[in-house]
Amino acid sequence: MMKLFVSTLFMLLTFSVSAQFSLKGKLRTLRPLTIKVTDLSGNTIVECSVKSGEEFKTKPVRIKKDLYNVHFGSYSEMMILTDSPIILKGFLNEDRPEESSIEFDGIDLYMQYMDIMAKFRASGSRREEIQNPVKNDSTLDPVVRVSLMYLNKGFFDLDYESYRQILDMIPENERESRVVKYLVDEVARRRKFALGQQAYNFTFVGLDGNDVSLSDFKGKLVLLDFSASWCGGCRTEARKLVKEYDSMKGDDLVVITISMDNREKDWRRMVEEDKLPWVTLWNREGFTKGNKQNVIQDAYGFYQIPFIVLIDKEGKIIARDLRGDEVKKAIEKARKTYQF
């Protein structure tokens, strides 16, 4: 009986150790390199040296199912990893990754992600091909679902409601991975500029050099148009607004274009060239650099321009990310609601 117990315990311990995450295999490479795995905060999980044609193996470690950055020398790729070994073999060209031919064993969840991305690319990058599985496929693993969002932010709606609905699909006990915590944090952050929330009260400089604040227009509908002289889409939207302005304007409405130009002279040139007949302001902070939003972008939740928002007479956001005819329709709807 004792032998059976010891034997069973040994088998369990062996299985437990073998189930830990590690990278191992044999690769042909152009030169010696280091394979390293880091988490979304940049912390190193494992690393080891690789010489062309020789066996390599990292130490076994416990990891959570999550999105990680796998570095192959100077080349890196975001991959979904689990607490199990991965075996690699093939050829790696870190200088020209597209010429590499690597086979992976043990990345089933990441292959789910890649299958969806393959269909997305084959469709010509149609937003629906990536949004539909994330929003509607209840069988998707939570880490796969959120990784699709995290790595393809530009193809998802920016509003709070869309992000909250996706988070609601993820059980509480599946929210421990760093990538899912990203979604939890995003939902909390986006709540502040959700429809019905109080709009951020900015203060920017006007054409006469005086400061102008959003709160100066309380009691009126305010249409905010975030723009820049270098943004072709912004200039197109502005021209549409100018054409419709006479049919939309009234004592109940204030239109404000906020320039995200880095230079004051570019803002003033845009106002003159486009003959903007409404309030125009300049945000000295300019547009975002890299992936970090500036103050006004973070407050209203946008990464790209043009970005148009409608604010009601109480200073609450009632429509966002408007385009073309949507602008006039949103204003007309607001006027009926408040009976201006």
XYZ file of C-alpha atoms in Angstrom:
340
model
C 0.000 0.000 0.000
C 2.837 2.387 0.871
C 4.573 1.629 -2.436
C 1.394 2.439 -4.356
C 0.992 5.742 -2.499
C 4.609 6.756 -3.113
C 4.378 5.715 -6.761
C 1.176 7.730 -7.258
C 2.689 10.767 -5.541
C 5.780 10.512 -7.749
C 3.580 10.401 -10.873
C 1.624 13.453 -9.732
C 4.789 15.418 -8.997
C 6.285 14.425 -12.336
C 3.142 15.493 -14.166
C 3.038 18.771 -12.209
C 6.614 19.645 -13.178
C 6.156 18.621 -16.816
C 3.039 20.786 -17.085
C 4.980 23.948 -16.302
C 5.741 26.453 -19.032
C 9.042 26.256 -20.867
C 10.441 26.842 -24.345
C 12.570 24.125 -25.882
C 13.595 22.811 -29.270
C 16.134 23.311 -32.014
C 16.318 26.229 -34.457
C 18.497 27.129 -37.393
C 19.465 30.790 -37.040
C 21.698 33.321 -38.787
C 23.686 33.881 -35.605
C 23.557 33.062 -31.883
C 20.667 34.854 -30.182
C 18.624 34.992 -27.010
C 15.022 33.873 -26.704
C 13.174 35.751 -23.964
C 9.566 35.895 -22.780
C 8.237 39.043 -21.081
C 4.810 39.871 -19.692
C 2.751 42.933 -20.600
C 4.534 44.956 -17.924
C 7.943 44.112 -19.404
C 8.994 41.683 -16.690
C 11.186 38.820 -17.915
C 9.624 35.392 -17.390
C 12.296 33.145 -18.936
C 15.252 33.502 -21.278
C 17.982 31.339 -22.735
C 20.711 31.406 -25.377
C 20.169 29.741 -28.741
C 22.873 28.522 -31.107
C 21.988 27.451 -34.625
C 21.221 23.746 -34.870
C 21.685 23.059 -31.159
C 19.088 21.991 -28.607
C 17.925 24.700 -26.201
C 15.567 24.790 -23.240
C 14.466 27.417 -20.750
C 13.897 26.581 -17.098
C 10.326 25.446 -16.289
C 8.228 28.121 -14.560
C 4.646 28.594 -13.522
C 2.774 31.185 -15.595
C -0.818 32.333 -15.941
C -2.668 31.973 -19.210
C -2.077 35.406 -20.739
C -0.709 37.476 -23.606
C 3.104 37.631 -23.586
C 5.852 39.113 -25.719
C 8.197 36.457 -27.101
C 11.547 37.891 -28.214
C 13.624 36.012 -30.786
C 16.792 38.079 -30.763
C 15.856 41.470 -32.246
C 12.465 40.214 -33.453
C 9.486 39.894 -31.138
C 5.904 38.700 -31.382
C 2.948 38.901 -29.021
C 1.658 35.399 -28.266
C -0.927 33.794 -25.990
C 0.841 31.321 -23.699
C -0.389 28.838 -21.095
C 1.244 26.886 -18.282
C 2.531 24.082 -20.530
C 5.704 23.460 -22.562
C 6.188 24.787 -26.082
C 8.407 23.016 -28.594
C 9.940 24.960 -31.489
C 11.751 23.775 -34.583
C 12.612 25.212 -37.973
C 14.419 28.242 -39.383
C 14.451 31.728 -37.854
C 15.593 34.857 -39.689
C 15.411 37.605 -37.087
C 16.416 40.227 -39.687
C 13.592 39.266 -42.061
C 10.977 37.408 -39.982
C 8.747 36.889 -43.014
C 11.365 34.455 -44.343
C 11.271 32.355 -41.157
C 9.674 28.925 -41.026
C 9.038 27.853 -37.429
C 6.746 25.100 -36.211
C 5.252 25.451 -32.729
C 3.766 22.692 -30.602
C 1.742 23.734 -27.542
C 0.180 27.062 -28.608
C -3.434 25.989 -29.183
C -4.971 29.183 -27.758
C -2.697 31.378 -29.836
C -3.748 29.412 -32.930
C -7.383 30.350 -32.185
C -6.275 33.968 -32.263
C -4.311 33.448 -35.489
C -7.246 31.722 -37.232
C -9.458 34.762 -36.610
C -6.706 37.137 -37.719
C -6.205 35.114 -40.941
C -9.903 35.482 -41.825
C -9.718 39.181 -40.945
C -6.759 39.781 -43.286
C -8.312 37.681 -46.061
C -11.394 39.927 -45.928
C -9.276 43.008 -46.634
C -9.267 44.011 -42.947
C -13.037 44.411 -42.675
C -13.842 45.474 -39.100
C -16.752 43.041 -38.903
C -14.474 40.031 -39.317
C -12.659 40.826 -36.103
C -15.502 42.481 -34.168
C -18.088 39.723 -34.669
C -16.187 36.884 -32.959
C -15.145 39.162 -30.091
C -18.679 40.439 -29.503
C -20.744 37.372 -30.378
C -18.753 34.115 -30.063
C -19.478 32.883 -26.544
C -17.020 29.977 -26.967
C -13.941 32.201 -27.298
C -11.457 31.923 -24.466
C -11.394 35.231 -22.496
C -7.677 35.762 -23.161
C -8.192 35.210 -26.902
C -11.182 37.572 -26.881
C -9.354 40.413 -25.164
C -6.067 39.836 -27.023
C -7.945 40.456 -30.275
C -9.032 43.822 -28.874
C -5.719 44.688 -27.233
C -3.661 44.085 -30.380
C -6.174 45.627 -32.804
C -7.553 48.644 -30.912
C -8.109 50.692 -34.067
C -10.781 48.277 -35.319
C -13.012 48.509 -32.256
C -15.524 51.159 -31.223
C -14.255 53.625 -28.656
C -17.405 53.975 -26.586
C -17.827 52.740 -23.048
C -20.918 50.663 -23.815
C -19.143 48.434 -26.374
C -16.242 47.703 -24.045
C -18.523 47.047 -21.064
C -20.643 44.547 -23.032
C -17.517 42.579 -23.940
C -16.287 42.598 -20.342
C -19.688 41.318 -19.208
C -19.053 38.178 -21.290
C -16.022 37.310 -19.142
C -16.671 35.551 -15.798
C -15.173 37.111 -12.676
C -12.849 34.124 -12.178
C -11.342 34.647 -15.657
C -10.187 38.238 -15.068
C -6.779 37.601 -13.491
C -4.609 37.742 -16.622
C -2.884 41.035 -17.391
C -4.564 41.392 -20.784
C -8.058 40.933 -19.297
C -7.182 43.397 -16.525
C -6.424 45.838 -19.361
C -10.074 45.522 -20.428
C -11.282 45.926 -16.834
C -9.228 49.130 -16.527
C -10.412 50.398 -19.925
C -14.059 49.945 -18.965
C -13.473 51.922 -15.761
C -11.594 54.625 -17.681
C -14.181 54.870 -20.448
C -17.033 55.214 -17.977
C -16.018 58.832 -17.422
C -16.784 59.779 -21.058
C -19.731 57.441 -21.633
C -23.001 58.822 -22.979
C -24.787 60.658 -20.182
C -21.584 61.509 -18.313
C -20.506 65.067 -17.550
C -18.143 66.324 -20.257
C -14.632 67.369 -19.263
C -14.442 71.135 -18.767
C -11.464 72.212 -20.879
C -9.934 75.679 -21.249
C -8.132 76.616 -24.486
C -7.025 79.828 -26.182
C -9.223 81.538 -28.779
C -8.300 83.568 -31.886
C -8.283 86.801 -29.835
C -5.787 85.301 -27.365
C -8.317 84.931 -24.548
C -9.049 81.661 -22.782
C -12.368 79.952 -23.492
C -13.872 77.131 -21.402
C -16.619 74.624 -22.118
C -18.453 75.840 -19.021
C -18.835 79.264 -20.700
C -21.594 77.734 -22.837
C -23.686 75.951 -20.223
C -27.366 76.031 -21.147
C -26.646 75.491 -24.861
C -25.956 72.524 -27.085
C -22.223 72.360 -27.814
C -20.782 70.554 -30.829
C -17.073 69.848 -30.356
C -15.020 69.197 -33.473
C -11.468 68.007 -32.729
C -9.363 68.734 -35.790
C -5.928 69.682 -37.174
C -4.591 71.402 -40.282
C -2.681 68.275 -41.376
C -5.727 65.976 -41.067
C -7.406 65.579 -44.469
C -10.463 63.837 -43.013
C -10.874 66.658 -40.497
C -10.834 69.298 -43.214
C -13.418 67.312 -45.208
C -15.737 67.076 -42.188
C -15.273 70.803 -41.547
C -16.304 71.655 -45.106
C -19.458 69.551 -44.716
C -20.250 71.357 -41.473
C -19.746 74.770 -43.090
C -22.248 73.878 -45.841
C -24.822 72.742 -43.267
C -24.121 75.454 -40.738
C -26.765 77.946 -41.883
C -29.465 75.289 -41.594
C -28.253 74.167 -38.158
C -27.211 77.354 -36.373
C -29.297 79.045 -33.701
C -29.086 80.647 -30.281
C -29.329 77.195 -28.729
C -26.198 75.825 -30.462
C -22.473 76.554 -30.214
C -20.020 74.872 -32.582
C -16.397 74.729 -31.425
C -13.453 73.468 -33.463
C -10.503 72.541 -31.253
C -7.242 72.430 -33.176
C -4.746 69.719 -32.212
C -1.976 71.382 -34.223
C 1.450 71.638 -32.623
C 1.978 75.165 -34.004
C -0.348 78.135 -33.525
C 0.262 79.420 -37.060
C -1.011 76.138 -38.541
C -4.219 76.426 -36.544
C -4.782 80.029 -37.626
C -4.057 79.129 -41.261
C -6.637 76.317 -41.150
C -9.307 78.625 -39.729
C -8.640 81.184 -42.474
C -8.456 78.701 -45.353
C -11.584 76.772 -44.327
C -13.478 79.965 -43.375
C -14.777 78.453 -40.154
C -17.683 80.664 -38.982
C -17.847 79.416 -35.387
C -15.701 79.361 -32.247
C -12.200 78.009 -32.875
C -9.708 77.168 -30.141
C -6.145 75.865 -30.013
C -4.913 73.116 -27.718
C -1.244 73.996 -27.196
C -0.520 70.407 -26.175
C -1.025 69.285 -29.775
C -1.874 65.771 -30.889
C -0.782 62.606 -29.101
C 2.748 61.302 -29.592
C 3.060 57.531 -29.932
C 0.487 55.530 -27.977
C 0.087 57.967 -25.102
C -2.988 60.180 -25.142
C -2.749 63.840 -24.162
C -5.064 65.373 -21.535
C -8.024 66.186 -23.787
C -7.815 62.894 -25.692
C -7.818 60.944 -22.444
C -10.716 63.025 -21.093
C -12.906 62.385 -24.158
C -11.513 58.971 -25.088
C -10.211 59.245 -28.633
C -7.010 58.285 -30.451
C -7.855 59.556 -33.920
C -9.283 62.679 -35.509
C -11.687 63.870 -36.808
C -13.610 63.303 -33.614
C -16.939 65.081 -33.110
C -18.949 65.143 -29.868
C -22.337 66.655 -28.968
C -22.897 67.958 -25.432
C -26.302 68.871 -24.004
C -27.350 72.022 -22.166
C -26.363 70.474 -18.822
C -22.854 69.687 -20.036
C -23.422 65.950 -20.535
C -22.202 63.904 -23.516
C -25.171 62.787 -25.627
C -23.450 61.713 -28.880
C -19.856 60.950 -29.869
C -17.734 59.991 -32.858
C -20.190 61.639 -35.256
C -19.621 61.848 -39.034
C -21.315 63.593 -41.958
C -25.121 63.526 -41.790
C -24.974 62.084 -38.279
C -24.053 65.543 -36.970
C -27.225 67.252 -38.132
C -29.409 64.321 -37.069
C -27.911 64.333 -33.566
C -28.527 68.074 -33.211
C -32.128 67.758 -34.431
C -32.756 64.889 -32.013
C -31.324 66.921 -29.126
C -33.493 69.914 -30.016
C -36.617 67.751 -29.934
C -35.553 66.204 -26.621
C -34.962 69.562 -24.932
C -37.584 71.445 -26.936
C -35.296 74.355 -27.753
